XYZ file of C-alpha atoms in Angstrom:
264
model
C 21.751 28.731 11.475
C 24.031 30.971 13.402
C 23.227 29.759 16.874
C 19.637 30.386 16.101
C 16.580 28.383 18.368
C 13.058 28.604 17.289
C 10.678 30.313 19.616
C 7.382 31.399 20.186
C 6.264 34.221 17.417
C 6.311 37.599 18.915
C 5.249 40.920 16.637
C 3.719 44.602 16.600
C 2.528 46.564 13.548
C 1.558 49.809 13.393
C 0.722 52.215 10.315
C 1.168 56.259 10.444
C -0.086 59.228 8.695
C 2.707 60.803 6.703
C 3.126 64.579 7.097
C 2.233 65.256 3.255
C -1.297 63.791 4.723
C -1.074 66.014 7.558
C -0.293 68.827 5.537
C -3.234 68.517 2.997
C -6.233 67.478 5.594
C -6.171 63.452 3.957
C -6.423 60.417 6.029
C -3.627 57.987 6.718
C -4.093 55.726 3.167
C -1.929 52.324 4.678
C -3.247 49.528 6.391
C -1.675 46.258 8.361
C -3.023 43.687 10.283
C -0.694 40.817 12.244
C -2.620 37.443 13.473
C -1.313 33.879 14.626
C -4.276 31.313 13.779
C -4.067 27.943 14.493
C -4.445 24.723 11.803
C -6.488 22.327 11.981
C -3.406 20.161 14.534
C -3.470 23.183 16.869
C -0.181 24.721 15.150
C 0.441 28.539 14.604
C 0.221 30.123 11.397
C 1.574 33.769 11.218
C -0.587 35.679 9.015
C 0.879 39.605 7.973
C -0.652 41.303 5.501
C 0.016 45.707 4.241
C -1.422 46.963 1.609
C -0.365 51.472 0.630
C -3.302 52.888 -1.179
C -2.715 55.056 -3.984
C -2.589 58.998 -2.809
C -4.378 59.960 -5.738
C -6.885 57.794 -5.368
C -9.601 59.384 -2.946
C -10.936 56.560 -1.352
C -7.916 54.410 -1.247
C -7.919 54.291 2.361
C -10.963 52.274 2.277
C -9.510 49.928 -0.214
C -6.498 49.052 1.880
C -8.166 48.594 5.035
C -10.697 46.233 2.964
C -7.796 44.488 1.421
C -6.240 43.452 4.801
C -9.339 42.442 6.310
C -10.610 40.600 3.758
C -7.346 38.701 3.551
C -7.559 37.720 7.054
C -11.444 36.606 7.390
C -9.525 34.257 3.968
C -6.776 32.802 5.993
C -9.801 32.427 8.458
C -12.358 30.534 7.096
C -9.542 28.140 5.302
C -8.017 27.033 8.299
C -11.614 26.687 9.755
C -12.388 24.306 6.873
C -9.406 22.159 8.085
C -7.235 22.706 5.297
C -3.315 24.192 5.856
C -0.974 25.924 4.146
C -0.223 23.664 1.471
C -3.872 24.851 0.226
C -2.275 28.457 -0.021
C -1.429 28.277 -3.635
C -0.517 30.956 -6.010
C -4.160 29.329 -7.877
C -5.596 30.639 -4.275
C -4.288 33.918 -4.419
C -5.860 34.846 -7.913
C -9.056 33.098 -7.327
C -9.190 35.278 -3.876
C -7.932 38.756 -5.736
C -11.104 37.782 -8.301
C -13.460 38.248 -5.310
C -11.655 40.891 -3.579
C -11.901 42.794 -6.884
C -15.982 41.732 -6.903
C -16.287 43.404 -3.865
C -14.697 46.560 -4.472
C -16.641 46.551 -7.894
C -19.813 46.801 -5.696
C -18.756 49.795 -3.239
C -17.858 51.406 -6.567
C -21.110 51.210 -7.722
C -22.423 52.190 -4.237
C -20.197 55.407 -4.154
C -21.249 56.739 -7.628
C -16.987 55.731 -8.470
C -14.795 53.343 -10.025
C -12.616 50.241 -8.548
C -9.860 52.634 -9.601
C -10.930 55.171 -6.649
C -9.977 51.943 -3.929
C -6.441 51.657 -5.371
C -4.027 49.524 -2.950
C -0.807 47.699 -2.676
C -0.856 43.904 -1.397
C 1.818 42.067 0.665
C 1.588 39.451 2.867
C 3.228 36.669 4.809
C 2.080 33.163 5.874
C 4.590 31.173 7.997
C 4.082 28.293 9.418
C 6.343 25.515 10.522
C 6.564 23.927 7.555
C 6.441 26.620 4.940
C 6.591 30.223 4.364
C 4.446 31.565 1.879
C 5.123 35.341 0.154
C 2.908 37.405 -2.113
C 3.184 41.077 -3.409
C 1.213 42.923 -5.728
C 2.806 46.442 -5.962
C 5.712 48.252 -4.311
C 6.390 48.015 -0.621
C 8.805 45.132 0.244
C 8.937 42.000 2.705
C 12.176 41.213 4.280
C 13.302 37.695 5.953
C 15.829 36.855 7.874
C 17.201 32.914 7.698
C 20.852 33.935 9.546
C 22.039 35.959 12.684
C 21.323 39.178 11.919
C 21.019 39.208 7.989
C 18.146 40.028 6.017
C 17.316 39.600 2.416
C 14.540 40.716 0.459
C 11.865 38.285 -1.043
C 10.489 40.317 -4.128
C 12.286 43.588 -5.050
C 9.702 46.686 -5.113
C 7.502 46.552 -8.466
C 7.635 49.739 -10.093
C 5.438 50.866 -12.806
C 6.322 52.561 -16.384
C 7.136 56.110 -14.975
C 8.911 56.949 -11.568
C 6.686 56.539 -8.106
C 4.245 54.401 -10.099
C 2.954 51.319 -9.949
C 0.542 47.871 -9.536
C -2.643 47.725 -7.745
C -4.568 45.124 -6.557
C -7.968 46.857 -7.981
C -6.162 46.731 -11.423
C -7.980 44.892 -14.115
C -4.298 43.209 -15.034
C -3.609 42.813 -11.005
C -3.168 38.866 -11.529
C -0.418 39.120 -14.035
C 1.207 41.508 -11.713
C 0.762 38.965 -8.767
C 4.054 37.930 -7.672
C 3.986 34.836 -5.243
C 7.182 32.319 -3.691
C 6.881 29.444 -1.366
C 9.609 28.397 0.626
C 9.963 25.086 2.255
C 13.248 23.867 4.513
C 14.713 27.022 5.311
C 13.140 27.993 8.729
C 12.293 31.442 8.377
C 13.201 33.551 11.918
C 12.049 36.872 11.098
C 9.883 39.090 8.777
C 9.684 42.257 8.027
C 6.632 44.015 5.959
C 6.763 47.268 4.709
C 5.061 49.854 2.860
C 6.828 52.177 0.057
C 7.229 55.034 2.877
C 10.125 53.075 3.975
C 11.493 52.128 1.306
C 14.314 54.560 1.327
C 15.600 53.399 4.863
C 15.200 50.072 4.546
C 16.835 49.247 1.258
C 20.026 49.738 -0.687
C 19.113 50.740 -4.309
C 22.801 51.007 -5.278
C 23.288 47.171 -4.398
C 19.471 46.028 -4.498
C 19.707 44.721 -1.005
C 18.090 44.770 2.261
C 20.119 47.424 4.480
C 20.558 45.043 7.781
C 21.691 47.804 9.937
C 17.858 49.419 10.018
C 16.401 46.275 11.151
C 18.754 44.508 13.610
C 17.586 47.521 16.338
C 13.953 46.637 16.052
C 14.356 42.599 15.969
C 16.643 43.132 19.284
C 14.465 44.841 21.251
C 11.636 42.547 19.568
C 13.100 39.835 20.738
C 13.189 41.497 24.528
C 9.624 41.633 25.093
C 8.184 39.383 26.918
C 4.619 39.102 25.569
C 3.469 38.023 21.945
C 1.957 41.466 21.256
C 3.763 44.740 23.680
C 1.898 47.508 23.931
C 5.067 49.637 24.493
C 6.802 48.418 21.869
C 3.993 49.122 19.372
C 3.833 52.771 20.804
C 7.768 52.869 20.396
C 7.376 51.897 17.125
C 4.470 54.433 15.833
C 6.567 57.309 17.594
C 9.396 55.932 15.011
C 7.413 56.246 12.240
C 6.252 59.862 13.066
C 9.608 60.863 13.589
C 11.363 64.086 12.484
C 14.530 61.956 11.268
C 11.670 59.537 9.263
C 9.483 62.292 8.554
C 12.900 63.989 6.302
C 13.157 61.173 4.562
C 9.819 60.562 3.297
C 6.547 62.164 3.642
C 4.125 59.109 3.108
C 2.269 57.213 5.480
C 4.611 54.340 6.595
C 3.157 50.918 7.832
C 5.938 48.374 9.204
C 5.184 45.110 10.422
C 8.180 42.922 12.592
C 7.832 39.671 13.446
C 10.217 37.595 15.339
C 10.276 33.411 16.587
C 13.942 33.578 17.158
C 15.309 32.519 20.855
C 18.353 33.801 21.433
């Protein structure tokens, strides 16, 4: 493994307005949320979820914040009930999107709208140490890293029919777009979760490859910190993401979630 050693999981996340957003008076339409839980032996489980709600959907921001949370109080209440990760089956993923979609089904009704008004993204990340677990539904990207310093993506960005389209969880046909990998004996050392503002920066298109030069800066001075969460870092990272260099680039909200177990 490169002269890898296993640590304790460190991480930040942070999601920020993009300056199209800005611009036009709209709220920032990504959400993230980062968690270690503990199974039922007192072990960590990472837990990393984004989702990107659809700009022209005007309550989208809603849906992704309910689509992370809703996620998590998941992971939650399974772990609770004793079971582990080798409960976290793609079978548990659809069964979970039907009731995620029941519940945005019912604040469509409440706000006079349709589930199509909450359309988000979905990606998350489950490691533990004997697994990882991956799942996408949309565009966006998660990146691992199993070497020194290389990174490799685990589902390429799922575009729809027509250029800057495509999947939603709220979509009637989200479970045939559910893409979903599980990954045992390959310790995973870092993850990466992204939303499609950074796509541009953080992949190659030409090559359809990670671009390992954008994350081996963040991991490094991830890796530095002394506490599982750093407030600093997470403020060093939002001022990234609101940066003029990012902010030419791309003028969606951004969401970027790093986590890190490696010892160096």
């Amino acid at each position: 493994m490169g002269g890898c050693v296993k640590a304790s999981w460190k991480y930040a996340f942070a999601s920020v307005k993009g300056t199209s957003h800005e611009k036009n008076g709209l709220p920032c339409q990504d959400a993230s949320l980062c968690e270690i839980l503990k199974d039922k032996n007192g072990q960590d489980i990472l837990v990393a979820v984004v989702s990107d709600g659809a700009g022209s959907a005007q309550l989208s921001d809603q849906g992704s914040k309910l689509i992370c949370a809703l996620f998590m109080d998941e992971m939650k209440a399974l772990l609770a009930t004793g079971q582990g990760t080798e409960d976290v089956t793609e079978a548990f993923f659809k069964t979970w999107l039907n009731y995620f979609q029941k519940e945005i089904k019912v604040r469509a009704e409440i706000s006079l709208g349709t589930p199509r008004d909450f359309a988000c993204t979905f990606l998350c990340a489950i490691i533990s140490n004997e697994c990882e677990i991956f799942a996408q539904i949309g565009d966006g990207a998660i990146v691992v890293s199993n070497e020194l310093d290389q990174y490799s993506w685990v589902f390429w960005p799922h575009q729809g029919e027509y250029e800057n389209t495509t999947f939603f969880a709220t979509d009637v046909k989200a479970e045939e777009w559910l893409q979903y990998e599980r990954r045992k004996g390959v310790p995973c050392f870092e993850v990466a979760l992204f939303s499609d503002g950074l796509q541009r920066l953080a992949l190659h298109y030409q090559t359809q490859s990670a671009h390992s030069p954008f994350f081996r800066p963040f991991f490094s001075a991830l890796r530095s910190q002394e506490q599982s969460v750093s407030d600093k870092y997470t403020q060093s990272l939002i001022s990234f993401l609101g940066s003029p260099p990012v902010n030419e680039r791309t003028d969606d909200d951004k969401t970027f979630i790093l986590v890190t177990r490696r010892g160096d």
